[in-house]
Short mmCIF file of C-alpha atoms in Angstrom, two decimals:
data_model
loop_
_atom_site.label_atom_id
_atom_site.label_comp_id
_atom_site.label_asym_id
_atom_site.label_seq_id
_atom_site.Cartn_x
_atom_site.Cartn_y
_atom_site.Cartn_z
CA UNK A 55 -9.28 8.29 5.18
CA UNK A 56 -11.63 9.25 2.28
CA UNK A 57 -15.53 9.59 3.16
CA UNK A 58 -17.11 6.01 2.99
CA UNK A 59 -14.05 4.12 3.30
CA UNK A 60 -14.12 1.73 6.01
CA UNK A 61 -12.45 -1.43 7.64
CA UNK A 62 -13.70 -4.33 9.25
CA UNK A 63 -12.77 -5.69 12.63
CA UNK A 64 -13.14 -9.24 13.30
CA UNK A 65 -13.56 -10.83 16.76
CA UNK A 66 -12.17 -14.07 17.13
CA UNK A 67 -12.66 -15.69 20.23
CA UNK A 68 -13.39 -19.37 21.49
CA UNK A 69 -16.69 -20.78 22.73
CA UNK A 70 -16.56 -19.63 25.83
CA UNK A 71 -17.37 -16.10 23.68
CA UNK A 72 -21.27 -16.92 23.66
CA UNK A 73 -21.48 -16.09 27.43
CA UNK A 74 -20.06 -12.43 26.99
CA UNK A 75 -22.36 -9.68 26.91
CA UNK A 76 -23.46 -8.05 23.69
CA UNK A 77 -23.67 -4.16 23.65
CA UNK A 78 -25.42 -1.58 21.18
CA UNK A 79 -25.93 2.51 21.08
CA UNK A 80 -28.73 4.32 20.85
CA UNK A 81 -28.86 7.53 18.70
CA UNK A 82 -28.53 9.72 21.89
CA UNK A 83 -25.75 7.97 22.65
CA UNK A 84 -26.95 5.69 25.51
CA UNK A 85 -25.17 2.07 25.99
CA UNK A 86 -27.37 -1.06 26.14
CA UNK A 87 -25.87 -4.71 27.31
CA UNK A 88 -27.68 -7.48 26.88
CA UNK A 89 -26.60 -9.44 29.54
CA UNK A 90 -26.92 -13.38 28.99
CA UNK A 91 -26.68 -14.77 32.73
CA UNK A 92 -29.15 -12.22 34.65
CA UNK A 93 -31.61 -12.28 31.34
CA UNK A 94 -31.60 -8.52 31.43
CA UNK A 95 -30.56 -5.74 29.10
CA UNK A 96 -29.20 -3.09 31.10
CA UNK A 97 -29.13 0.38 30.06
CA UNK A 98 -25.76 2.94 30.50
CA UNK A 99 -25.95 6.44 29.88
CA UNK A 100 -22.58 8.42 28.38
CA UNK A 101 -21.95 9.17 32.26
CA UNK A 102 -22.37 5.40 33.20
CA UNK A 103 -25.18 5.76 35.23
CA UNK A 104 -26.62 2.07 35.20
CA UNK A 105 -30.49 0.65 34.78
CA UNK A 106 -32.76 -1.80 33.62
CA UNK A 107 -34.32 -1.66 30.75
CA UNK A 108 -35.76 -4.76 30.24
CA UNK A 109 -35.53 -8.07 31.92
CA UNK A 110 -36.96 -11.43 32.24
CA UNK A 111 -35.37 -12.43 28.91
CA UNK A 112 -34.31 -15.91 27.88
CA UNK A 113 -30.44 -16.15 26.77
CA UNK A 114 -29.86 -12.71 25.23
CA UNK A 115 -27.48 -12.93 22.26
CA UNK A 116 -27.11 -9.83 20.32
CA UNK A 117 -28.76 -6.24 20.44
CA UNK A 118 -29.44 -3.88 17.09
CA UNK A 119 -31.25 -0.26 16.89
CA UNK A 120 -33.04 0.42 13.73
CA UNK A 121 -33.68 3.62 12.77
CA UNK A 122 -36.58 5.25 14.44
CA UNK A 123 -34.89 4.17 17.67
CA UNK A 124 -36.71 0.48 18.58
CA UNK A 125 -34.41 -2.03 19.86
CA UNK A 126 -34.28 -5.55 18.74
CA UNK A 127 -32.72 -8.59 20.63
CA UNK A 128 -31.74 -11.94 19.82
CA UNK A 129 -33.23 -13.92 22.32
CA UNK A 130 -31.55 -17.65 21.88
CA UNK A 131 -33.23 -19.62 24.63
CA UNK A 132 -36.99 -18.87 23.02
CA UNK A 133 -35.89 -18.40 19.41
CA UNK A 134 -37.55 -15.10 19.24
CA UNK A 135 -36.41 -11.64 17.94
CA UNK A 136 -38.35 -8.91 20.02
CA UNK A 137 -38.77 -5.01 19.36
CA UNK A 138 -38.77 -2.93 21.90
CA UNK A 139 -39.90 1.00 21.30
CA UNK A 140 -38.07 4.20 22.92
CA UNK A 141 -40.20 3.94 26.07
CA UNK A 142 -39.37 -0.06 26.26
CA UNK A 143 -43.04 -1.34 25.21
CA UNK A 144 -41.95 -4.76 24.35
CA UNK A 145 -43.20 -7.02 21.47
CA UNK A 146 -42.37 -10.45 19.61
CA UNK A 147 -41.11 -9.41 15.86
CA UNK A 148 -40.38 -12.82 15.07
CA UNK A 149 -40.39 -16.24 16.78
CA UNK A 150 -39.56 -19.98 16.07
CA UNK A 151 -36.26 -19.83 15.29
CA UNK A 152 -33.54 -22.01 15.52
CA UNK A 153 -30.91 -20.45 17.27
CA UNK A 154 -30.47 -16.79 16.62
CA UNK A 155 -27.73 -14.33 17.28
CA UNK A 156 -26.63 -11.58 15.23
CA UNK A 157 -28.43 -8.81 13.69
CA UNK A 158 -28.41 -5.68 11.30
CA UNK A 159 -30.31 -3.53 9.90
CA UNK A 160 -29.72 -2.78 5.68
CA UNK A 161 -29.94 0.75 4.44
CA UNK A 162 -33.79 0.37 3.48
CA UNK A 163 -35.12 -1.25 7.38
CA UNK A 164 -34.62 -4.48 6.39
CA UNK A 165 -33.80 -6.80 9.86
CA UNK A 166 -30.89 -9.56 8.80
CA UNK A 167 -30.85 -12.39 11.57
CA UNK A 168 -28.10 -14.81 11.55
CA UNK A 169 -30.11 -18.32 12.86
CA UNK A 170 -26.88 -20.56 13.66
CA UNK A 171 -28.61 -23.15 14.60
CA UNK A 172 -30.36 -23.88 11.31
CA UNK A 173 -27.24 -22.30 9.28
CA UNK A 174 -29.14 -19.65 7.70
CA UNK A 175 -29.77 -15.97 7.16
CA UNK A 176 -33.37 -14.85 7.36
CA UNK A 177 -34.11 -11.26 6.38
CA UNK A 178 -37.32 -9.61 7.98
CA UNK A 179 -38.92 -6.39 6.28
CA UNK A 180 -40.03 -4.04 8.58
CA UNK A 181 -43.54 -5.23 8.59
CA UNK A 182 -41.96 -8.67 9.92
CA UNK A 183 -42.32 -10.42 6.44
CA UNK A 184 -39.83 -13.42 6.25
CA UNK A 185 -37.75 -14.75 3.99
CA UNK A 186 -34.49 -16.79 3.30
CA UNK A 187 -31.68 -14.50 2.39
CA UNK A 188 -28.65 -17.09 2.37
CA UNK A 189 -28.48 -21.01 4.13
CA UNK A 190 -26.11 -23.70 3.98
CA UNK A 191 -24.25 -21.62 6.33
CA UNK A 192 -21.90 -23.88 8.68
CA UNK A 193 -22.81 -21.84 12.31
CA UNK A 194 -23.74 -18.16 11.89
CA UNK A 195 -23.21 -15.27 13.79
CA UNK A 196 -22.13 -11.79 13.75
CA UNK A 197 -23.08 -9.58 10.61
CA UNK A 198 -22.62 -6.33 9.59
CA UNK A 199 -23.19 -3.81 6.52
CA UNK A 200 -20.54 -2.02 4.47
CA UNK A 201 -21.56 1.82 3.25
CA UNK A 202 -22.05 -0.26 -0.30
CA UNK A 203 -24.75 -2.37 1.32
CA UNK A 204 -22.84 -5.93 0.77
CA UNK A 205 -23.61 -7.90 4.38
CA UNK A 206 -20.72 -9.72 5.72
CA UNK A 207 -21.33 -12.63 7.96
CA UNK A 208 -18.62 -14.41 10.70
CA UNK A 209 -19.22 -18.40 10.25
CA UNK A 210 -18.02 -19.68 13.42
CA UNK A 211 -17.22 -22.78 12.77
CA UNK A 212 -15.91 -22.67 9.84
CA UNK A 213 -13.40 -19.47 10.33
CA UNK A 214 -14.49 -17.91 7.54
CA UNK A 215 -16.00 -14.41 6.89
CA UNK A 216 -18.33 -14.59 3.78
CA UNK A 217 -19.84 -11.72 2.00
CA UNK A 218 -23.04 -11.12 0.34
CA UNK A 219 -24.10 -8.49 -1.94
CA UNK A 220 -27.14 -7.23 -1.99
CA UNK A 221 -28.48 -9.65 -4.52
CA UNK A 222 -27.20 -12.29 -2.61
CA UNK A 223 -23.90 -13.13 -4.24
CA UNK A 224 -22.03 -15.25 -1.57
CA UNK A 225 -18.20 -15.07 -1.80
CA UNK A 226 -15.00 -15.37 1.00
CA UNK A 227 -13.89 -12.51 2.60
CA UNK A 228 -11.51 -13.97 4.42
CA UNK A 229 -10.76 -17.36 5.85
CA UNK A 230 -8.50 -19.17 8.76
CA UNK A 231 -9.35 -16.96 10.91
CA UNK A 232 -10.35 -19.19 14.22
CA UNK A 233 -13.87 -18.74 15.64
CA UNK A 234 -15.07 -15.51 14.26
CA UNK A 235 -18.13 -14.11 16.47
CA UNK A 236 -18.44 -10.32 16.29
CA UNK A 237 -18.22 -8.22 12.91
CA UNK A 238 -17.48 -4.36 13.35
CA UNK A 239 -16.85 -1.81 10.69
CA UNK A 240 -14.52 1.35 11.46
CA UNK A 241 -16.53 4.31 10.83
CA UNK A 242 -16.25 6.74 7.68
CA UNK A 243 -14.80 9.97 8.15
CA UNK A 244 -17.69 12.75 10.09
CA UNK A 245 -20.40 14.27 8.91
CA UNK A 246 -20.71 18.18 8.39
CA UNK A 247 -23.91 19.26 10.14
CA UNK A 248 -26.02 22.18 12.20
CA UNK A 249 -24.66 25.05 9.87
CA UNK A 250 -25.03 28.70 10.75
CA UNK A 251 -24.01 32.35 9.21
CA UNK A 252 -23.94 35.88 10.74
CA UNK A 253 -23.55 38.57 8.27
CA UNK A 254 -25.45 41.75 7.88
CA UNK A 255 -29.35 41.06 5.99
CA UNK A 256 -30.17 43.99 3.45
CA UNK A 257 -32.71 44.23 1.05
CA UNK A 258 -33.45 42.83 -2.47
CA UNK A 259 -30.80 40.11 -3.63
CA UNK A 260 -28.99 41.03 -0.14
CA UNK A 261 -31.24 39.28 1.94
CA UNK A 262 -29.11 36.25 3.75
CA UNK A 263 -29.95 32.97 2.01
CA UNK A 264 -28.76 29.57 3.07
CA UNK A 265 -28.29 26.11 1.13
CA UNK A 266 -27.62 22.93 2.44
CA UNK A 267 -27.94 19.37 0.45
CA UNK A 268 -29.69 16.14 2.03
CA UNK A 269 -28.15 12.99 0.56
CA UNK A 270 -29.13 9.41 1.58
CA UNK A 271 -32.19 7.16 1.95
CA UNK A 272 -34.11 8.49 4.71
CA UNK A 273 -36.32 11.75 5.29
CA UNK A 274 -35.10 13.88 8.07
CA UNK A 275 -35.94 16.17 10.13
CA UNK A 276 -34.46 19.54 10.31
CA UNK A 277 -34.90 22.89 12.30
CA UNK A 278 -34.21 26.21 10.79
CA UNK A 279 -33.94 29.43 12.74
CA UNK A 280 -34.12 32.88 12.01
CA UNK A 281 -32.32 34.65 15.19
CA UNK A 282 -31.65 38.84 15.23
CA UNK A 283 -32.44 40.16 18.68
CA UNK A 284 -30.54 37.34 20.47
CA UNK A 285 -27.44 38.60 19.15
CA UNK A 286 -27.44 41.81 20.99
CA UNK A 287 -27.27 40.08 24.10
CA UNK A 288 -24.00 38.42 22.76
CA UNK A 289 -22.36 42.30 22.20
CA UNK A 290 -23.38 42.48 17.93
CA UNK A 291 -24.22 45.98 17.02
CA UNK A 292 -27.15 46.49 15.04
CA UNK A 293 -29.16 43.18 15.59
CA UNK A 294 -31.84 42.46 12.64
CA UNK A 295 -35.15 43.40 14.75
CA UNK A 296 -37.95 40.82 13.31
CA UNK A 297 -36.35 38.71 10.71
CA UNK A 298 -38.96 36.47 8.28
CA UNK A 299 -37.85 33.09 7.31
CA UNK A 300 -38.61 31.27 3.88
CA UNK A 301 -37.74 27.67 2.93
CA UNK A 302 -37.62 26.56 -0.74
CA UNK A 303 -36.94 23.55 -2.19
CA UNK A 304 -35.95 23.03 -5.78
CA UNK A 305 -39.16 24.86 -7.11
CA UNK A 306 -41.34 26.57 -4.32
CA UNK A 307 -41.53 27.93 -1.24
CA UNK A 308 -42.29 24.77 1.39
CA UNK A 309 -42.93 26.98 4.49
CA UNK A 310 -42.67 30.06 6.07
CA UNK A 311 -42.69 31.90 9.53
CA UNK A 312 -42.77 34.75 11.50
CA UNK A 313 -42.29 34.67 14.94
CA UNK A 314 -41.84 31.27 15.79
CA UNK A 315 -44.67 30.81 18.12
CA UNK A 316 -47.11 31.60 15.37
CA UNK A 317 -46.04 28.13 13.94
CA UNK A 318 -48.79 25.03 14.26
CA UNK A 319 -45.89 22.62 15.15
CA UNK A 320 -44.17 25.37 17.73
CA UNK A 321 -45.07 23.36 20.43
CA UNK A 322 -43.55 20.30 18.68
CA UNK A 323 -39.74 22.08 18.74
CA UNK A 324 -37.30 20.00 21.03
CA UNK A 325 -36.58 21.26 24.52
CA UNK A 326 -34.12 18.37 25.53
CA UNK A 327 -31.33 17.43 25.84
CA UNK A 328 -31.13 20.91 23.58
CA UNK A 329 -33.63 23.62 23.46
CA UNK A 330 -33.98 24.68 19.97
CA UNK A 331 -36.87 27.13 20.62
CA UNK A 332 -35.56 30.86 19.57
CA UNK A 333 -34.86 32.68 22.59
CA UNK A 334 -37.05 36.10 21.38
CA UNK A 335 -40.80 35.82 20.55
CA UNK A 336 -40.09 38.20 16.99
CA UNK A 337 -36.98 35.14 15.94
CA UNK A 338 -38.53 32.28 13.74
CA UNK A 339 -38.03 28.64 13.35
CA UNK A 340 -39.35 26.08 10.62
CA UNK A 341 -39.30 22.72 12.29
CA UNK A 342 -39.55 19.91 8.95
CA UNK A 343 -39.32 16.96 8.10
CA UNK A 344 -37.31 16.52 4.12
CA UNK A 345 -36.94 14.34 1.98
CA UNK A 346 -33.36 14.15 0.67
CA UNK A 347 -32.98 17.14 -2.04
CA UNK A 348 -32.09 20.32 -2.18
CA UNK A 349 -32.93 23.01 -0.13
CA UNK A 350 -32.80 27.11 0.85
CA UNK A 351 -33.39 29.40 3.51
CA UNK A 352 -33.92 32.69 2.51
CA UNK A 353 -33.71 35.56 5.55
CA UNK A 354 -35.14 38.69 5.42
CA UNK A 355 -35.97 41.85 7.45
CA UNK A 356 -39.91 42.40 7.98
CA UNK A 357 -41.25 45.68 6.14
CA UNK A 358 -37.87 45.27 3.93
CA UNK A 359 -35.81 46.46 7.82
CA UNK A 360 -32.33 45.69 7.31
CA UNK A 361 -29.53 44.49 10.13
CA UNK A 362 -27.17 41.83 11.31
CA UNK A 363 -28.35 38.20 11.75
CA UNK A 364 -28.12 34.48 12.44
CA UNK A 365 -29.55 31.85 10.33
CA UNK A 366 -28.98 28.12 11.35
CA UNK A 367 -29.98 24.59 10.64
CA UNK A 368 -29.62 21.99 12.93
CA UNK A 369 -30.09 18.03 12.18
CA UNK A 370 -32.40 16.46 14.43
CA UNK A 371 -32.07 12.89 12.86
CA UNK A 372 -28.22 12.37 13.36
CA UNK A 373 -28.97 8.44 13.09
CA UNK A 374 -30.91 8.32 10.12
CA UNK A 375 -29.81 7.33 6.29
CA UNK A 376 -29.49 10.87 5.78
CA UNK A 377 -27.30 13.74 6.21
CA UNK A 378 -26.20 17.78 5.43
CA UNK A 379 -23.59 17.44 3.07
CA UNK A 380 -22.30 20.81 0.72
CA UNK A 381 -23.68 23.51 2.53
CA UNK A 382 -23.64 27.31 1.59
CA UNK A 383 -24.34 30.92 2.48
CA UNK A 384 -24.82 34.04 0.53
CA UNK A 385 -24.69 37.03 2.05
CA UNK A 386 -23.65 40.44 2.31
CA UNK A 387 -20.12 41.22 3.56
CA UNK A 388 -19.69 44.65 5.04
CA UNK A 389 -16.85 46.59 6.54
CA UNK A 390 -15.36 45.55 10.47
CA UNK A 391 -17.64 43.88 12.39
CA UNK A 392 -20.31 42.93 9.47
CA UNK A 393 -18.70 40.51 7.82
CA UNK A 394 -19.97 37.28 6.98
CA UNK A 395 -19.14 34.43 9.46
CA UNK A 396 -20.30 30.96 8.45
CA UNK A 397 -20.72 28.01 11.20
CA UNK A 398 -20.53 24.52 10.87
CA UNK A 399 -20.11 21.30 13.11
CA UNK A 400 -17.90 18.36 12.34
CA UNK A 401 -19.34 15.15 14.39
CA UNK A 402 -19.59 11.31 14.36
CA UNK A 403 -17.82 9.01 11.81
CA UNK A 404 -14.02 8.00 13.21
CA UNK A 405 -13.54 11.72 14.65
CA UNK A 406 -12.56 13.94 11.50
CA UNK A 407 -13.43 15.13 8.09
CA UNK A 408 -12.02 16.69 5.45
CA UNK A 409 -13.60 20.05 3.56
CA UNK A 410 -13.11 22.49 1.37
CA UNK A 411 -14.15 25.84 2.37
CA UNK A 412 -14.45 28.59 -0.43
CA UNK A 413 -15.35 32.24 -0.60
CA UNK A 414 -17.01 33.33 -3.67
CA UNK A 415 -17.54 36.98 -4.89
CA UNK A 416 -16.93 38.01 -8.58
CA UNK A 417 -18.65 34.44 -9.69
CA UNK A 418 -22.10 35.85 -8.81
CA UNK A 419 -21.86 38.13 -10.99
CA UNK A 420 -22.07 35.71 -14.27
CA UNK A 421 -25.44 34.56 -11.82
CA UNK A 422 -27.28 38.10 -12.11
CA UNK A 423 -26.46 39.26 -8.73
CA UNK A 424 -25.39 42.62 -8.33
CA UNK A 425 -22.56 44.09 -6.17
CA UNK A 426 -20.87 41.45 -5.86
CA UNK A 427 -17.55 41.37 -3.59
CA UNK A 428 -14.71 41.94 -5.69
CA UNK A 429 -12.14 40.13 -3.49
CA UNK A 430 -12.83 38.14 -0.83
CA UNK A 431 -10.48 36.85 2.04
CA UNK A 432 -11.09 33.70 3.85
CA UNK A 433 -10.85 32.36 7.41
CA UNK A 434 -10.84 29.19 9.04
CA UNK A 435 -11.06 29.45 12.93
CA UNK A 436 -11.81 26.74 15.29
CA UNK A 437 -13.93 26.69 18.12
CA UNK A 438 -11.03 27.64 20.81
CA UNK A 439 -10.33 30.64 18.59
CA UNK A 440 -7.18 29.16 16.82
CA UNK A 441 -6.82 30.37 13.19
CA UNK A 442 -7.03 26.70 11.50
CA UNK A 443 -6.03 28.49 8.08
CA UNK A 444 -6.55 31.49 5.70
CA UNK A 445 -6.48 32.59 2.38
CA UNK A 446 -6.64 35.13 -0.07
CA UNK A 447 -6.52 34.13 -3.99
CA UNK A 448 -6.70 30.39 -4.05
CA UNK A 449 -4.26 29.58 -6.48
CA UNK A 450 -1.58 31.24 -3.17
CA UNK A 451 -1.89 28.13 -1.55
CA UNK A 452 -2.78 24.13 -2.18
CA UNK A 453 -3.66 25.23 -5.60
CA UNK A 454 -2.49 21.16 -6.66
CA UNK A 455 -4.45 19.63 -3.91
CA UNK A 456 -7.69 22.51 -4.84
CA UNK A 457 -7.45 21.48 -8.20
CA UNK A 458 -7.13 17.75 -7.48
CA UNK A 459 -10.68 17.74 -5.70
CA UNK A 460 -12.62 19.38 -8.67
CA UNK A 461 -13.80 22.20 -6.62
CA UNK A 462 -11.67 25.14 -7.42
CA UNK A 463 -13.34 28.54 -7.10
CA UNK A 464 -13.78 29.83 -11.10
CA UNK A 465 -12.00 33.00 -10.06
CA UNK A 466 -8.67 33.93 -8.76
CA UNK A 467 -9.40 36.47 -6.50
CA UNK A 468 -11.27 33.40 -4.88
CA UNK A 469 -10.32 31.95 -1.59
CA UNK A 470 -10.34 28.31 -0.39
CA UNK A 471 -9.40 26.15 2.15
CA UNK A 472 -8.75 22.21 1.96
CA UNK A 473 -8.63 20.83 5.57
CA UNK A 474 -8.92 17.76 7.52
CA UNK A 475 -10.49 18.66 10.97
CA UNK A 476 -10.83 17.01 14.31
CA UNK A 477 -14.51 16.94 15.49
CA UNK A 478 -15.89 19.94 16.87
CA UNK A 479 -17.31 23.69 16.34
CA UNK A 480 -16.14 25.61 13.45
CA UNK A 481 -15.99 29.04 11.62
CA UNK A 482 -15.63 30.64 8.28
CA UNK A 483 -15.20 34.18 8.16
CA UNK A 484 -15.57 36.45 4.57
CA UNK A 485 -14.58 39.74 4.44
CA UNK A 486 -13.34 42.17 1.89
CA UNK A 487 -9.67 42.76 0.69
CA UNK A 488 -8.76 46.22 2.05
CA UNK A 489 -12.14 46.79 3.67
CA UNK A 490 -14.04 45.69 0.65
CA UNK A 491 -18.14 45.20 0.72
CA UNK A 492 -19.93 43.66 -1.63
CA UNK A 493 -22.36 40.10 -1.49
CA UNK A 494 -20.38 36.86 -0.56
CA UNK A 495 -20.87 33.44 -0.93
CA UNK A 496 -19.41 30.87 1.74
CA UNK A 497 -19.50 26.91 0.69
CA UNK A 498 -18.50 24.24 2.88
CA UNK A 499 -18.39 20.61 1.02
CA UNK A 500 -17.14 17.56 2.59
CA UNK A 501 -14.46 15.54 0.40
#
């Protein structure tokens, strides 16, 4: 399935369906019920372990995160719509309504409620400002969001399924299709994210430097981390001894560090469920928040020291309107154990993705950068170790399909990969033809 495309799945059930519990995940992963006979919204985590997170509620109807984690409910019996933050502080968002059930949330914050009662779609900015968004509806109920931002409502009475675009064009999905109550779409294909490279940091234009793209809506927050004597414990010759970390956007330098607990914010880096603090006092970390753009980390040796290295950046906003998308590495590739090995995580979506991995070398050179790898091989392992596929010249194998996708590397002596992966860890390893050496660049786009 291509990136974005998605399907919808309808439930149809009778009457009897109001009295079922409605459920909704948090961005951790965490499973909250609103339960409709014991007024309570129960929370699970991904182990099942069972509590309360809220109770004394009316007639729960339907549940709905938005994105800096507050959780909304329906509450039918009062005709309210509370919020309730992280820490489950609750507040009213919006009362005297008719009768309503479901709810989403549009790409911009926007909270849709579908009021059966009165037959009509009210849409709620963030600040709680209310207006009419459709009416004349017959009863309804579930709604949902495409990737497009067109809302799609289930009219229960009427067995239809009507959608809305953004402007508020209303037209019929689908119709005949009994008592439709819940609206659900399949996800898109995953997300590349938390990239990493290893390779061996020199000086001048061999310094390691790392891009990585932010597309969407929504600022996010990233940490970047400069690692070198962690990665003697782990049995890598030659570990960088106090690398320096920059981060440029488009036109500057944004921030810089080194040694990580020099940083204002160090004390601000996540320790749970994941500890992102580097694990030597001389490693560095930028913890950010971006908007969506462009951006590169260049790593460097302090006093212009030279050795092998890690530099990594990890999402820690999985469930905004953002994400990494087309992320790269440039490096230098050196003989045996100094190659270059790129990282990268395939997660979320409907459990796979499909990339195109490339190995650049001789294109640099058109770019001003000197020794450039004349022929670079290409290596795509998985995280059990498997060899997932290989390559060496481009135009050897799927040149139709490599061509086909508009990324094909400008060089023969190029490599790439086109592969559709299952969720989970992943590597990309450059080295020389024949023991080559020379700078490297490793890409990773998702199709």
């Amino acid at each position: 399935m291509k990136s974005g495309v998605t399907n919808l799945f309808v439930t149809v059930i009778g009457l009897a369906a109001a009295l079922v519990p409605v459920n909704s995940f948090a961005a951790l992963g965490d499973l909250y019920e609103a339960d409709f006979f014991s007024h309570t919204i129960f929370k699970f985590t991904r182990a099942g372990t069972k509590s309360t997170f809220a109770s004394g509620q009316s007639l729960s109807e339907e549940l709905a995160f938005d994105r800096f984690g507050n959780l909304f409910e329906a509450d039918g019996g009062s005709g309210t719509i509370f919020k309730f933050t992280p820490a489950g502080t609750k507040t009213t968002f919006a009362s005297g309504l008719s009768g309503p059930f479901g709810l989403a949330f549009d790409a911009a914050g926007n909270l849709f409620v579908a009021d059966a009662s009165s037959g009509t779609i009210f849409k709620f900015t963030p600040a709680g400002i209310k207006s009419t968004f459709a009416s004349g509806l017959s009863s309804p109920d579930g709604l949902a969001f495409d990737s497009s931002g067109n809302l799609f409502e289930a009219d229960f009475s009427s067995g239809t399924i009507f959608k809305f675009t953004p402007a508020g064009s209303k037209s019929t999905f689908a119709s005949g299709v009994g008592n439709p109550v819940g609206l659900a779409f399949e996800p898109a294909t995953g997300i590349v994210a938390d990239i990493s490279t290893r390779a061996s940091v020199q000086t001048g234009n061999q310094v390691l430097i790392a891009g990585f793209i932010l597309t969407g809506t929504d600022p996010k927050q990233v940490i970047v981390r400069a690692l070198g004597p962690t990665l003697t414990s782990f049995g890598v010759a030659n570990a960088l001894q106090n690398p320096v970390l920059e981060l440029h956007n488009s036109t500057s330098v944004i921030a810089t560090n080194d040694d990580w607990q020099s940083a204002a914010n160090a004390n601000q880096i996540p320790t749970s469920p994941v500890d992102y603090r580097p694990p030597d006092s001389r490693e560095s970390a930028i913890l950010i928040t971006l908007q969506p753009g462009a951006y590169t980390a260049i790593m460097s040796g302090k006093n212009s020291t030279t050795g092998n290295a890690l530099v990594e950046v990890y999402d820690l906003a999985t469930s905004t309107f953002s994400q990494l998308t087309n992320v790269s590495t440039r490096g230098f590739v050196g003989p045996g154990n100094n190659v270059m090995i790129g990282g990268f995580i395939s997660s979320g979506g409907n459990g796979s993705v499909q990339v195109i991995v490339r190995a650049l070398g001789p294109t640099l050179t058109q770019f001003g950068v000197s020794g450039a790898l004349a022929d670079p091989t290409l290596s795509l392992i998985d995280g059990n170790g498997n060899v997932v596929a290989s390559n060496d010249n481009w135009k050897n194998t799927q040149q139709t399909a490599i061509q086909n996708s508009g990324l094909a590397p400008p060089n023969d002596l190029e490599s790439a990969i086109l592969a559709t992966l299952t969720n989970g860890n992943y590597t990309a390893v450059v080295s020389g033809k024949n023991g080559g050496t020379g700078v490297a660049l490793v890409e990773v786009y998702k199709k």
